[in-house]
């Protein structure tokens, strides 16, 4: 059918790496009984594990893991040295070189003892199975390695393993320069667009010498420049652009979710992983709303890590209201049973156990995977197969070791999803393209990148690297390799473009000196920049949301007075958080969550003053009586807040918090002894402030009565902040709101105090109109009724603005410093928005 349409059909060539070709010939010779070696052939993962085992045996007994990180680099060095037939044992001098010799010897001894073979380390005499094989055609390297030359002379005399290119003429070169990387990408994208507009069947190669950002990010930049302001689907991108290289498997969302799920079977469980599973579309514990509700509950508990037993108890406590918690708890119990049924297993046994755990959680089931995730799922299965194959080089292991080994495999493995016949191939690999392209553009050819600086292998003697002409060994080797690659680029296309950017940040660049021999002028290729956002944006106006509906105002406003406080700081923040649901992410901690700490201190103080009632009884306490009183009410506070997360804290955490609270209460009570005489009349008093449109429920921590009148006291776990009540401004807003609400209730107070419970800033702040000695930090107010009226007007104005949908940005940039909404805000990045130390009028 293709031939009838006038197209050419040919047999797909087998394109393999040297190592893959050797492995294929080994297996073929074994099946044809031409290979008498009965040892097991190691794959890459097994060989890496063998190197790690060898390095553990060579390391000091007090630090057996010290040499493990060097395994991958030593394995690469040994393979390249074997290809070059280097006599490492005779030339090693430095500590690194002797380490390679010792490790290589240890690996070969382990292979001999276990009946294993690594073709990457095979000596020429061990490759006898190649005697009956057809000679390969080798491309993509400037010369044969010493091992390949030996094999050619021994098994394929007269055969041309590395054929010289014939019938090809070098392409003319076009040189382009741009202002910066973005302009270079734009120029390249425009060139690609023009080439494909002329002939849609053309196949183009774009090579980048830029190593930062990575290939995926550069590919995204190229695609954005290629599509311009228009939108394009993912299917269109796959048809037009393919990015070579792939990403580590553990960076792939599907594989990351699987590894996170397996980590949930450990004795300690990270909340971040639990939240990841609940938010993943690849697991099926419940509906989206149920999973979100459980995520919110976990965030409210605030623990960054859970003991497995405590987590199961916590999930059981909410399972009646949240069925997803019951399903999650059932899966955790089942997974832990699978994990601990057999403490030590083979890699194959653990691979089966991991598969059962994931299957029980409904991992990647339901047929909802797209093409890319289906490929990743297949690659995950291959990864488990690789892990199971580690039995050839490992002994039975426990669960933690097995999971760690699987995670390392995922970090070391790279996955590139299959693509179609894309029109544009993007790559950061500086190698011979091998096949012919209709056009090649190479970017980033600045003098500091091309050629790359030398990077000799520290494990191989430098003079041997240079003798064998390893490209990374020195400047001369880098130059020769760069000149050869430039010639290959010219031979692989009839349209070659070489470019560089003149500037990178504050650094000025010049073109690579290797480009000067090309007889071509430099062409400025800066593409005219599109219209700026400022020129195409509509005239700005203060943003606003629709006014709140009557149904929303039928019940008290959620969030209470905190809602108005946020409106006071930044109207946009308040609208986004309270009306659009853009809440801050949960603050997780390994200690006691700040929210729970505040609840415990509030409960403790409420219980203390519920028993003491006034300052006179406080003054009558002896130190022993006070210690007993605090300890008793601390126990009561723990009981009262058990459901809020106290029950699941580690005993050590609770003991440290008890000691902290006892020291803090000693200082607080000493502060209370120094005040004017008072009696506590109300604790945790609930009141409601109403206006014509809405109502807000408030809870006041304490109301004291002194000789001059009533004082409200509000506990604050953090710092008090700025106090401007004495200036007629409602800051802090909660104190002003409490005063106004109590006045409407008929309980007028003459002062509002804020008691900071932060150890470094312990003390009172606030304002008072009562004529009596005030605690340090409390400001006197001359006309208390007038100030109270001013606060009421400001509260009414804030509430009207909030209900009406006003969402202007904060006037003070300080409000942006800890805001969690920068992605939704018009304001620039924080580094630009906040004033400098010298100050700014902008």
Short mmCIF file of N, CA and C in Angstrom, two decimals, residues 395-508:
data_model
loop_
_atom_site.label_atom_id
_atom_site.label_comp_id
_atom_site.label_asym_id
_atom_site.label_seq_id
_atom_site.Cartn_x
_atom_site.Cartn_y
_atom_site.Cartn_z
N UNK A 395 22.05 -10.82 48.18
CA UNK A 395 21.55 -11.81 49.13
C UNK A 395 20.16 -11.38 49.60
N UNK A 396 19.41 -12.23 50.29
CA UNK A 396 18.11 -11.81 50.83
C UNK A 396 18.25 -10.56 51.69
N UNK A 397 17.26 -9.69 51.62
CA UNK A 397 17.34 -8.39 52.29
C UNK A 397 16.05 -8.10 53.03
N UNK A 398 16.11 -7.10 53.96
CA UNK A 398 14.90 -6.70 54.67
C UNK A 398 14.15 -5.67 53.85
N UNK A 399 13.00 -5.24 54.34
CA UNK A 399 12.11 -4.37 53.56
C UNK A 399 12.74 -3.02 53.29
N UNK A 400 13.37 -2.42 54.30
CA UNK A 400 13.97 -1.09 54.11
C UNK A 400 15.07 -1.13 53.06
N UNK A 401 15.92 -2.16 53.12
CA UNK A 401 16.99 -2.29 52.14
C UNK A 401 16.43 -2.51 50.74
N UNK A 402 15.38 -3.31 50.64
CA UNK A 402 14.78 -3.58 49.34
C UNK A 402 14.17 -2.31 48.74
N UNK A 403 13.46 -1.56 49.56
CA UNK A 403 12.84 -0.33 49.06
C UNK A 403 13.90 0.70 48.67
N UNK A 404 14.96 0.75 49.44
CA UNK A 404 16.06 1.66 49.11
C UNK A 404 16.72 1.27 47.79
N UNK A 405 16.90 -0.03 47.57
CA UNK A 405 17.48 -0.49 46.31
C UNK A 405 16.57 -0.17 45.13
N UNK A 406 15.25 -0.35 45.31
CA UNK A 406 14.31 -0.04 44.24
C UNK A 406 14.32 1.46 43.95
N UNK A 407 14.40 2.28 44.98
CA UNK A 407 14.42 3.73 44.78
C UNK A 407 15.70 4.15 44.05
N UNK A 408 16.83 3.53 44.38
CA UNK A 408 18.08 3.85 43.67
C UNK A 408 17.97 3.47 42.20
N UNK A 409 17.36 2.34 41.90
CA UNK A 409 17.17 1.94 40.50
C UNK A 409 16.34 2.99 39.76
N UNK A 410 15.30 3.49 40.41
CA UNK A 410 14.46 4.50 39.77
C UNK A 410 15.22 5.80 39.54
N UNK A 411 16.14 6.13 40.45
CA UNK A 411 16.95 7.33 40.28
C UNK A 411 17.97 7.16 39.16
N UNK A 412 18.46 5.96 38.98
CA UNK A 412 19.50 5.71 37.98
C UNK A 412 18.93 5.44 36.59
N UNK A 413 17.64 5.10 36.51
CA UNK A 413 17.04 4.76 35.22
C UNK A 413 16.38 6.00 34.62
N UNK A 414 16.43 6.07 33.31
CA UNK A 414 15.87 7.20 32.57
C UNK A 414 14.78 6.66 31.65
N UNK A 415 13.70 7.41 31.54
CA UNK A 415 12.59 7.00 30.67
C UNK A 415 12.29 8.10 29.68
N UNK A 416 12.19 7.73 28.43
CA UNK A 416 11.75 8.63 27.36
C UNK A 416 10.55 8.00 26.68
N UNK A 417 9.42 8.67 26.76
CA UNK A 417 8.22 8.13 26.14
C UNK A 417 8.37 8.02 24.63
N UNK A 418 7.74 7.00 24.06
CA UNK A 418 7.81 6.80 22.61
C UNK A 418 7.08 7.94 21.90
N UNK A 419 7.65 8.40 20.80
CA UNK A 419 7.04 9.44 20.00
C UNK A 419 6.92 8.95 18.57
N UNK A 420 6.12 9.64 17.81
CA UNK A 420 5.99 9.32 16.40
C UNK A 420 7.15 9.91 15.60
N UNK A 421 6.94 9.99 14.30
CA UNK A 421 7.96 10.54 13.41
C UNK A 421 7.89 12.06 13.49
N UNK A 422 8.45 12.62 14.57
CA UNK A 422 8.36 14.06 14.81
C UNK A 422 9.17 14.83 13.76
N UNK A 423 8.66 16.00 13.39
CA UNK A 423 9.34 16.80 12.39
C UNK A 423 10.61 17.42 12.94
N UNK A 424 10.62 17.74 14.24
CA UNK A 424 11.77 18.40 14.88
C UNK A 424 12.26 17.51 16.02
N UNK A 425 13.53 17.22 16.02
CA UNK A 425 14.16 16.50 17.13
C UNK A 425 15.07 17.47 17.88
N UNK A 426 14.86 17.59 19.19
CA UNK A 426 15.68 18.48 20.02
C UNK A 426 16.56 17.63 20.92
N UNK A 427 17.84 18.00 21.02
CA UNK A 427 18.77 17.20 21.81
C UNK A 427 19.84 18.09 22.41
N UNK A 428 20.30 17.72 23.59
CA UNK A 428 21.47 18.36 24.21
C UNK A 428 22.67 17.43 24.18
N UNK A 429 22.56 16.31 23.45
CA UNK A 429 23.65 15.35 23.35
C UNK A 429 24.56 15.75 22.19
N UNK A 430 25.82 16.00 22.49
CA UNK A 430 26.77 16.44 21.46
C UNK A 430 27.46 15.22 20.86
N UNK A 431 26.74 14.54 19.97
CA UNK A 431 27.24 13.33 19.32
C UNK A 431 26.95 13.41 17.83
N UNK A 432 27.55 12.49 17.10
CA UNK A 432 27.29 12.38 15.67
C UNK A 432 25.80 12.06 15.45
N UNK A 433 25.08 12.86 14.65
CA UNK A 433 23.66 12.56 14.41
C UNK A 433 23.42 11.21 13.75
N UNK A 434 24.43 10.63 13.09
CA UNK A 434 24.39 9.31 12.47
C UNK A 434 23.57 9.30 11.18
N UNK A 435 22.32 9.79 11.24
CA UNK A 435 21.46 9.75 10.06
C UNK A 435 21.39 11.14 9.42
N UNK A 436 20.84 11.20 8.21
CA UNK A 436 20.77 12.46 7.48
C UNK A 436 19.52 13.23 7.88
N UNK A 437 19.66 14.55 8.03
CA UNK A 437 18.55 15.45 8.32
C UNK A 437 18.44 16.48 7.22
N UNK A 438 17.23 17.02 7.05
CA UNK A 438 17.03 18.08 6.06
C UNK A 438 17.59 19.41 6.54
N UNK A 439 17.78 19.54 7.83
CA UNK A 439 18.36 20.75 8.38
C UNK A 439 18.81 20.51 9.81
N UNK A 440 19.96 21.11 10.18
CA UNK A 440 20.47 21.00 11.56
C UNK A 440 20.80 22.40 12.05
N UNK A 441 20.31 22.73 13.22
CA UNK A 441 20.65 24.00 13.89
C UNK A 441 21.33 23.65 15.21
N UNK A 442 22.53 24.18 15.42
CA UNK A 442 23.28 23.97 16.66
C UNK A 442 23.39 25.31 17.35
N UNK A 443 22.87 25.40 18.58
CA UNK A 443 22.87 26.67 19.31
C UNK A 443 23.78 26.61 20.52
N UNK A 444 24.11 27.80 21.05
CA UNK A 444 24.92 27.89 22.27
C UNK A 444 26.40 27.73 22.04
N UNK A 445 26.89 28.01 20.82
CA UNK A 445 28.31 27.78 20.49
C UNK A 445 29.14 29.00 20.90
N UNK A 446 29.20 29.26 22.21
CA UNK A 446 30.03 30.34 22.73
C UNK A 446 31.40 29.80 23.10
N UNK A 447 32.35 30.71 23.29
CA UNK A 447 33.73 30.28 23.52
C UNK A 447 33.91 29.52 24.83
N UNK A 448 33.02 29.71 25.79
CA UNK A 448 33.17 28.99 27.06
C UNK A 448 32.43 27.65 27.06
N UNK A 449 31.68 27.37 25.97
CA UNK A 449 30.94 26.11 25.90
C UNK A 449 31.43 25.21 24.78
N UNK A 450 32.07 25.76 23.80
CA UNK A 450 32.45 24.96 22.65
C UNK A 450 33.91 25.24 22.27
N UNK A 451 34.77 24.24 22.41
CA UNK A 451 34.48 22.92 22.99
C UNK A 451 34.35 23.00 24.51
N UNK A 452 33.78 21.95 25.09
CA UNK A 452 33.63 21.89 26.54
C UNK A 452 34.99 21.82 27.21
N UNK A 453 35.13 22.35 28.40
CA UNK A 453 36.42 22.27 29.10
C UNK A 453 36.78 20.83 29.42
N UNK A 454 38.07 20.52 29.52
CA UNK A 454 38.49 19.15 29.85
C UNK A 454 37.95 18.71 31.20
N UNK A 455 37.67 17.44 31.30
CA UNK A 455 37.22 16.86 32.56
C UNK A 455 37.78 15.45 32.65
N UNK A 456 39.07 15.31 32.95
CA UNK A 456 39.69 13.97 32.98
C UNK A 456 39.04 13.08 34.03
N UNK A 457 39.08 11.78 33.76
CA UNK A 457 38.58 10.79 34.71
C UNK A 457 39.59 10.66 35.84
N UNK A 458 39.18 10.90 37.10
CA UNK A 458 40.15 10.87 38.20
C UNK A 458 40.65 9.47 38.54
N UNK A 459 39.99 8.42 38.02
CA UNK A 459 40.34 7.05 38.41
C UNK A 459 41.32 6.39 37.42
N UNK A 460 41.63 7.07 36.32
CA UNK A 460 42.50 6.51 35.30
C UNK A 460 43.68 7.45 35.12
N UNK A 461 44.93 6.95 35.04
CA UNK A 461 46.09 7.83 34.87
C UNK A 461 45.89 8.77 33.69
N UNK A 462 46.22 10.05 33.90
CA UNK A 462 45.97 11.06 32.88
C UNK A 462 46.76 10.79 31.61
N UNK A 463 48.01 10.35 31.73
CA UNK A 463 48.80 10.13 30.52
C UNK A 463 48.22 8.99 29.69
N UNK A 464 47.59 8.01 30.34
CA UNK A 464 46.96 6.93 29.59
C UNK A 464 45.70 7.42 28.87
N UNK A 465 44.94 8.30 29.54
CA UNK A 465 43.76 8.85 28.88
C UNK A 465 44.15 9.62 27.63
N UNK A 466 45.20 10.41 27.73
CA UNK A 466 45.61 11.21 26.57
C UNK A 466 46.24 10.33 25.49
N UNK A 467 46.93 9.28 25.89
CA UNK A 467 47.50 8.38 24.89
C UNK A 467 46.40 7.70 24.07
N UNK A 468 45.32 7.37 24.74
CA UNK A 468 44.20 6.72 24.05
C UNK A 468 43.23 7.73 23.43
N UNK A 469 43.54 9.02 23.56
CA UNK A 469 42.75 10.09 22.96
C UNK A 469 41.32 10.12 23.49
N UNK A 470 41.16 9.95 24.81
CA UNK A 470 39.84 10.12 25.40
C UNK A 470 39.43 11.58 25.25
N UNK A 471 38.23 11.88 24.78
CA UNK A 471 37.86 13.28 24.49
C UNK A 471 37.93 14.20 25.71
N UNK A 472 37.63 13.69 26.89
CA UNK A 472 37.58 14.54 28.06
C UNK A 472 38.93 14.73 28.73
N UNK A 473 40.00 14.14 28.17
CA UNK A 473 41.28 14.09 28.88
C UNK A 473 42.04 15.41 28.87
N UNK A 474 41.88 16.25 27.85
CA UNK A 474 42.66 17.48 27.79
C UNK A 474 42.14 18.41 26.72
N UNK A 475 42.79 19.58 26.62
CA UNK A 475 42.37 20.59 25.66
C UNK A 475 42.53 20.09 24.24
N UNK A 476 43.69 19.49 23.93
CA UNK A 476 43.93 19.01 22.56
C UNK A 476 42.89 17.96 22.17
N UNK A 477 42.54 17.08 23.11
CA UNK A 477 41.55 16.04 22.81
C UNK A 477 40.16 16.66 22.60
N UNK A 478 39.80 17.66 23.41
CA UNK A 478 38.53 18.33 23.23
C UNK A 478 38.47 19.03 21.87
N UNK A 479 39.56 19.66 21.47
CA UNK A 479 39.58 20.35 20.18
C UNK A 479 39.41 19.38 19.03
N UNK A 480 40.13 18.27 19.08
CA UNK A 480 40.01 17.28 18.01
C UNK A 480 38.58 16.73 17.92
N UNK A 481 37.99 16.42 19.08
CA UNK A 481 36.64 15.88 19.09
C UNK A 481 35.63 16.91 18.56
N UNK A 482 35.82 18.20 18.92
CA UNK A 482 34.90 19.24 18.46
C UNK A 482 35.02 19.43 16.94
N UNK A 483 36.24 19.44 16.43
CA UNK A 483 36.41 19.60 14.98
C UNK A 483 35.78 18.42 14.23
N UNK A 484 35.96 17.22 14.76
CA UNK A 484 35.38 16.04 14.12
C UNK A 484 33.85 16.12 14.12
N UNK A 485 33.26 16.57 15.26
CA UNK A 485 31.81 16.65 15.35
C UNK A 485 31.26 17.74 14.42
N UNK A 486 31.98 18.86 14.31
CA UNK A 486 31.55 19.88 13.38
C UNK A 486 31.52 19.34 11.95
N UNK A 487 32.53 18.55 11.59
CA UNK A 487 32.54 17.96 10.26
C UNK A 487 31.38 16.99 10.08
N UNK A 488 31.05 16.24 11.15
CA UNK A 488 29.93 15.30 11.06
C UNK A 488 28.61 16.05 10.88
N UNK A 489 28.44 17.16 11.58
CA UNK A 489 27.23 17.95 11.38
C UNK A 489 27.09 18.36 9.91
N UNK A 490 28.20 18.76 9.33
CA UNK A 490 28.15 19.21 7.93
C UNK A 490 27.84 18.06 6.98
N UNK A 491 28.29 16.85 7.33
CA UNK A 491 28.04 15.70 6.46
C UNK A 491 26.63 15.15 6.61
N UNK A 492 25.96 15.46 7.73
CA UNK A 492 24.64 14.88 7.99
C UNK A 492 23.50 15.74 7.50
N UNK A 493 23.78 16.86 6.85
CA UNK A 493 22.71 17.72 6.35
C UNK A 493 23.22 18.60 5.23
N UNK A 494 22.30 19.11 4.46
CA UNK A 494 22.65 20.10 3.45
C UNK A 494 22.35 21.51 3.89
N UNK A 495 21.87 21.67 5.14
CA UNK A 495 21.48 23.00 5.65
C UNK A 495 21.89 23.07 7.11
N UNK A 496 23.08 23.59 7.39
CA UNK A 496 23.61 23.64 8.75
C UNK A 496 23.67 25.09 9.23
N UNK A 497 23.06 25.34 10.41
CA UNK A 497 23.08 26.66 11.02
C UNK A 497 23.76 26.54 12.39
N UNK A 498 24.74 27.40 12.63
CA UNK A 498 25.44 27.45 13.91
C UNK A 498 25.19 28.82 14.53
N UNK A 499 24.85 28.85 15.81
CA UNK A 499 24.47 30.13 16.42
C UNK A 499 25.03 30.26 17.83
N UNK A 500 25.03 31.49 18.31
CA UNK A 500 25.40 31.76 19.70
C UNK A 500 24.67 33.00 20.17
N UNK A 501 24.52 33.13 21.50
CA UNK A 501 23.91 34.31 22.11
C UNK A 501 25.01 35.22 22.64
N UNK A 502 24.85 36.52 22.44
CA UNK A 502 25.91 37.44 22.84
C UNK A 502 25.94 37.69 24.34
N UNK A 503 24.83 37.42 25.03
CA UNK A 503 24.77 37.76 26.44
C UNK A 503 24.00 36.70 27.21
N UNK A 504 24.48 36.44 28.42
CA UNK A 504 23.82 35.52 29.35
C UNK A 504 23.79 36.19 30.71
N UNK A 505 22.67 36.81 31.05
CA UNK A 505 22.62 37.61 32.26
C UNK A 505 23.52 38.83 32.10
N UNK A 506 24.49 38.97 33.01
CA UNK A 506 25.44 40.07 32.92
C UNK A 506 26.72 39.69 32.19
N UNK A 507 26.81 38.45 31.72
CA UNK A 507 28.03 37.95 31.08
C UNK A 507 27.94 38.14 29.57
N UNK A 508 28.96 38.78 29.00
CA UNK A 508 29.05 38.95 27.55
C UNK A 508 29.79 37.76 26.96
#
